[in-house]
Coordinates of C-alpha atoms and ligand atoms in Angstrom, one line a residue:
X1 CA 156.8 62.2 82.4
X2 CA 159.3 64.4 80.7
X3 CA 157.9 67.7 79.5
X4 CA 158.5 68.6 75.9
X5 CA 157.8 71.7 74.0
X6 CA 155.3 71.8 71.2
X7 CA 155.3 74.1 68.1
X8 CA 152.1 75.2 66.5
X9 CA 152.3 77.4 63.4
X10 CA 150.0 78.5 60.6
X11 CA 148.3 81.6 59.2
X12 CA 146.1 83.9 61.2
X13 CA 142.7 82.5 62.5
X14 CA 143.6 78.9 61.6
X15 CA 142.8 77.9 65.3
X16 CA 146.3 77.8 66.6
X17 CA 145.6 79.6 69.9
X18 CA 142.3 77.7 70.6
X19 CA 144.0 74.4 70.0
X20 CA 147.0 75.4 72.1
X21 CA 144.7 76.4 75.0
X22 CA 142.8 73.1 74.8
X23 CA 146.1 71.0 74.6
X24 CA 147.8 73.0 77.4
X25 CA 144.7 72.1 79.6
X26 CA 144.8 68.5 78.6
X27 CA 148.6 68.1 79.2
X28 CA 149.1 70.4 82.0
X29 CA 151.3 72.6 79.9
X30 CA 151.6 76.4 79.5
X31 CA 150.5 78.1 76.4
X32 CA 152.6 80.9 75.1
X33 CA 150.9 83.0 72.4
X34 CA 153.8 84.5 70.6
X35 CA 151.4 86.5 68.2
X36 CA 150.4 88.4 71.4
X37 CA 153.9 89.4 71.9
X38 CA 154.0 91.0 68.4
X39 CA 150.7 92.6 69.1
X40 CA 152.0 94.1 72.5
X41 CA 155.0 95.5 70.5
X42 CA 152.6 97.0 68.0
X43 CA 150.3 98.5 70.5
X44 CA 153.2 100.1 72.4
X45 CA 154.6 101.6 69.2
X46 CA 151.1 102.9 68.1
X47 CA 150.8 104.5 71.7
X48 CA 154.2 106.0 71.6
X49 CA 153.5 107.2 68.0
X50 CA 156.6 105.3 66.6
X51 CA 156.3 104.6 63.0
X52 CA 155.7 100.8 62.3
X53 CA 158.7 100.7 60.0
X54 CA 161.1 102.6 62.2
X55 CA 163.2 99.6 63.2
X56 CA 165.8 101.5 65.2
X57 CA 163.3 103.2 67.5
X58 CA 161.1 100.0 67.8
X59 CA 164.1 97.9 68.9
X60 CA 165.0 100.7 71.4
X61 CA 161.3 100.7 72.7
X62 CA 161.4 96.8 73.1
X63 CA 164.6 97.0 75.1
X64 CA 162.8 99.4 77.6
X65 CA 159.4 97.7 77.4
X66 CA 158.1 95.8 80.4
X67 CA 156.0 92.8 78.9
X68 CA 154.7 90.0 81.0
X69 CA 153.1 87.0 79.5
X70 CA 151.1 85.4 82.3
X71 CA 150.3 81.7 82.3
X72 CA 146.6 82.3 82.1
X73 CA 147.1 84.2 78.7
X74 CA 146.9 87.7 80.0
X75 CA 149.3 90.1 78.5
X76 CA 150.6 92.9 80.8
X77 CA 152.3 95.8 79.2
X78 CA 153.9 98.4 81.5
X79 CA 151.8 97.0 84.4
X80 CA 148.5 97.3 82.3
X81 CA 146.4 94.4 81.2
X82 CA 146.2 94.8 77.4
X83 CA 144.8 91.5 76.6
X84 CA 141.8 93.0 75.0
X85 CA 143.4 96.1 73.6
X86 CA 145.8 94.0 71.4
X87 CA 143.0 92.2 69.6
X88 CA 141.5 95.1 67.5
X89 CA 141.8 94.9 63.7
X90 CA 144.1 98.0 63.7
X91 CA 146.5 96.2 66.1
X92 CA 146.3 92.9 64.1
X93 CA 147.6 94.7 61.0
X94 CA 150.1 96.7 63.0
X95 CA 151.4 93.5 64.5
X96 CA 152.0 92.1 61.0
X97 CA 153.9 95.3 60.1
X98 CA 156.3 95.2 63.1
X99 CA 156.8 91.5 62.6
X100 CA 158.6 92.3 59.3
X101 CA 161.5 93.9 61.2
X102 CA 164.4 91.8 61.8
X103 CA 165.4 93.5 65.0
X104 CA 161.9 93.1 66.5
X105 CA 161.9 89.4 65.6
X106 CA 165.3 88.6 67.1
X107 CA 164.4 90.3 70.4
X108 CA 161.0 88.5 70.7
X109 CA 162.6 85.1 69.6
X110 CA 165.2 85.5 72.3
X111 CA 162.5 86.1 74.9
X112 CA 160.4 83.2 73.7
X113 CA 163.3 80.8 73.8
X114 CA 164.1 81.9 77.4
X115 CA 160.5 81.6 78.6
X116 CA 160.2 77.9 77.4
X117 CA 163.7 76.7 78.5
X118 CA 162.4 74.3 81.0
X119 CA 160.0 72.6 78.7
X120 CA 156.3 72.1 79.1
X121 CA 155.2 74.8 76.7
X122 CA 153.0 75.1 73.7
X123 CA 154.0 78.0 71.5
X124 CA 151.9 79.1 68.7
X125 CA 153.0 81.5 66.0
X126 CA 154.5 81.7 62.5
X127 CA 158.1 80.8 63.0
X128 CA 158.0 78.4 66.0
X129 CA 158.9 75.1 64.1
X130 CA 161.4 76.9 61.7
X131 CA 163.2 79.3 64.1
X132 CA 162.1 79.5 67.8
X133 CA 161.9 75.8 68.5
X134 CA 163.8 74.2 65.6
X135 CA 164.3 71.1 67.7
X136 CA 160.8 70.7 69.0
X137 CA 159.8 67.0 68.9
X138 CA 156.2 67.9 67.9
X139 CA 155.5 70.5 65.2
X140 CA 152.0 71.1 64.0
X141 CA 151.1 73.2 61.0
X142 CA 147.4 74.2 61.0
X143 CA 145.7 75.6 57.9
X144 CA 142.2 76.4 56.9
X145 CA 140.7 78.3 53.9
X146 CA 140.6 82.1 54.2
X147 CA 136.7 81.9 54.2
X148 CA 136.6 79.4 57.1
X149 CA 139.0 81.6 59.0
X150 CA 137.0 84.8 58.4
X151 CA 133.9 83.1 59.5
X152 CA 135.6 82.1 62.7
X153 CA 137.0 85.5 63.4
X154 CA 133.5 87.0 62.8
X155 CA 132.1 84.7 65.5
X156 CA 135.0 85.5 67.9
X157 CA 134.6 89.3 67.4
X158 CA 130.9 89.2 68.0
X159 CA 131.4 87.1 71.2
X160 CA 133.9 89.9 72.3
X161 CA 131.5 92.8 71.2
X162 CA 134.1 93.9 68.5
X163 CA 133.3 94.9 64.9
X164 CA 132.6 91.9 62.7
X165 CA 132.2 92.7 59.1
X166 CA 132.8 89.4 57.2
X167 CA 134.1 91.1 53.9
X168 CA 136.5 93.4 55.8
X169 CA 137.8 90.6 58.0
X170 CA 138.3 88.3 54.9
X171 CA 140.2 91.1 53.1
X172 CA 142.5 91.7 56.2
X173 CA 143.2 88.0 56.6
X174 CA 144.1 87.6 52.9
X175 CA 146.3 90.8 53.2
X176 CA 148.0 89.6 56.4
X177 CA 148.6 86.0 54.8
X178 CA 150.3 87.8 52.0
X179 CA 152.4 89.9 54.3
X180 CA 153.3 87.1 56.6
X181 CA 154.4 84.7 53.9
X182 CA 156.2 87.2 51.7
X183 CA 158.3 89.1 54.4
X184 CA 162.0 88.9 54.2
X185 CA 162.8 87.7 57.7
X186 CA 161.3 84.3 58.8
X187 CA 158.3 84.3 56.5
X188 CA 155.5 82.0 57.5
X189 CA 156.5 78.5 56.2
X190 CA 155.8 74.8 57.2
X191 CA 158.8 73.3 58.8
X192 CA 159.9 70.2 56.8
X193 CA 159.2 68.0 59.8
X194 CA 155.9 69.6 60.7
X195 CA 152.5 67.7 60.4
X196 CA 149.9 69.7 58.5
X197 CA 146.3 69.5 59.5
X198 CA 143.6 71.3 57.5
X199 CA 141.0 72.5 60.1
X200 CA 138.5 74.1 57.6
X201 CA 135.8 71.4 58.3
X202 CA 136.9 70.1 61.7
X203 CA 135.6 71.1 65.0
X204 CA 138.0 72.2 67.9
X205 CA 137.7 68.9 69.6
X206 CA 138.5 66.9 66.4
X207 CA 141.6 69.0 65.8
X208 CA 142.6 68.7 69.5
X209 CA 142.1 64.9 69.4
X210 CA 144.3 64.7 66.1
X211 CA 147.0 66.7 67.7
X212 CA 146.9 64.8 71.0
X213 CA 147.4 61.6 69.2
X214 CA 150.6 63.0 67.6
X215 CA 151.7 64.2 71.0
X216 CA 151.1 61.0 72.8
X217 CA 152.9 58.9 70.0
X218 CA 155.8 61.3 70.4
X219 CA 155.8 61.2 74.3
X220 CA 155.6 57.4 74.0
X221 CA 158.8 57.4 71.9
X222 CA 160.8 59.8 74.2
Ligands
LIG1 O1 148.9 85.1 65.6 P1 148.5 86.5 65.6 O2 147.5 86.8 64.6 O3 148.1 87.0 66.9 O4 149.8 87.3 65.2 C1 149.9 88.7 65.0 C2 150.9 89.0 63.8 O5 152.3 88.6 64.4 C3 150.9 88.2 62.5 O6 150.4 88.9 61.6 C4 152.3 87.7 62.2 C5 153.1 88.0 63.5 N1 153.7 86.9 64.1 C6 154.9 86.5 63.7 O7 155.4 87.1 62.8 N2 155.6 85.5 64.3 C7 155.0 84.8 65.3 N3 155.7 83.8 66.0 C8 153.8 85.2 65.8 C9 153.1 86.2 65.1

C-alpha cells in the first residue's frame, strides 16, 4: 500500500509524541519528532554559550551541527546520544526560545522535508500541517487542557527520574503555550484541514484508535 506522510500538531504535552509512536508501530511508519530537533539546537546553543536570541550565530551553528534523528527515536548530536539531555525543563524552554528564530525554523523545516521525502513518516510538531507538510493527506491537531497536560508531564518526569513539581510544570506549559502561539514566525495554529481531537479525558489507546480510523479512511480513498 502506498505510504503517505501524517502530520500531528498541537501544544506541548498534548500526547503528540506518544500517539505518533503508537501509530508508527501500527502502520510500520517512522516517527520523526520535530520538537526534538529544536531541542537539540537549543542544547547545542546552551553548551556553546550562544545566546538563545542570537539568530546569526545560531544559524551558523546549525549549518555546522551534526544531527542524526534515528528511526528508534534516538537523537544523536555530534556523535553523542542526547535523547535524555534534551528533555530537561531548561532545554524545553530554550527550545521554545530558539524556535522563534526564522533562520532556525527554515533550516530545520528543510531538514524535515528532506527526511520524509519518500513517504511513510509521522511528523509531530507545531507547524507540520501548516508549513512542513502542507499537502499531507492526514492532519491531526491534538489538544488537552493545560492541567491534563501538566499531570501527564509530571508522570513522565517521575518515570524518568526527573524533577516533577506540578505547579512549576503547569506554569511552564502555560508560558510555552503563550510563546509558541504568539511568536512571529509559524506560530502554532491548527491547519484549516486538520482534524482536532481533545485528548484531555481520553486514554492513549482511545486517541490512537480515533487517529487510526482517520488514517484508514484516508488510505482507503488514496
Ligand atoms: O514538542 P516539543 O515540546 O518537544 O517542542 C519543543 C519546542 O520546539 C516547543 O516549545 C516549540 C518548538 N517546536 C516548533 O516550534 N515547531 C515544531 N515543529 C516542533 C517544536
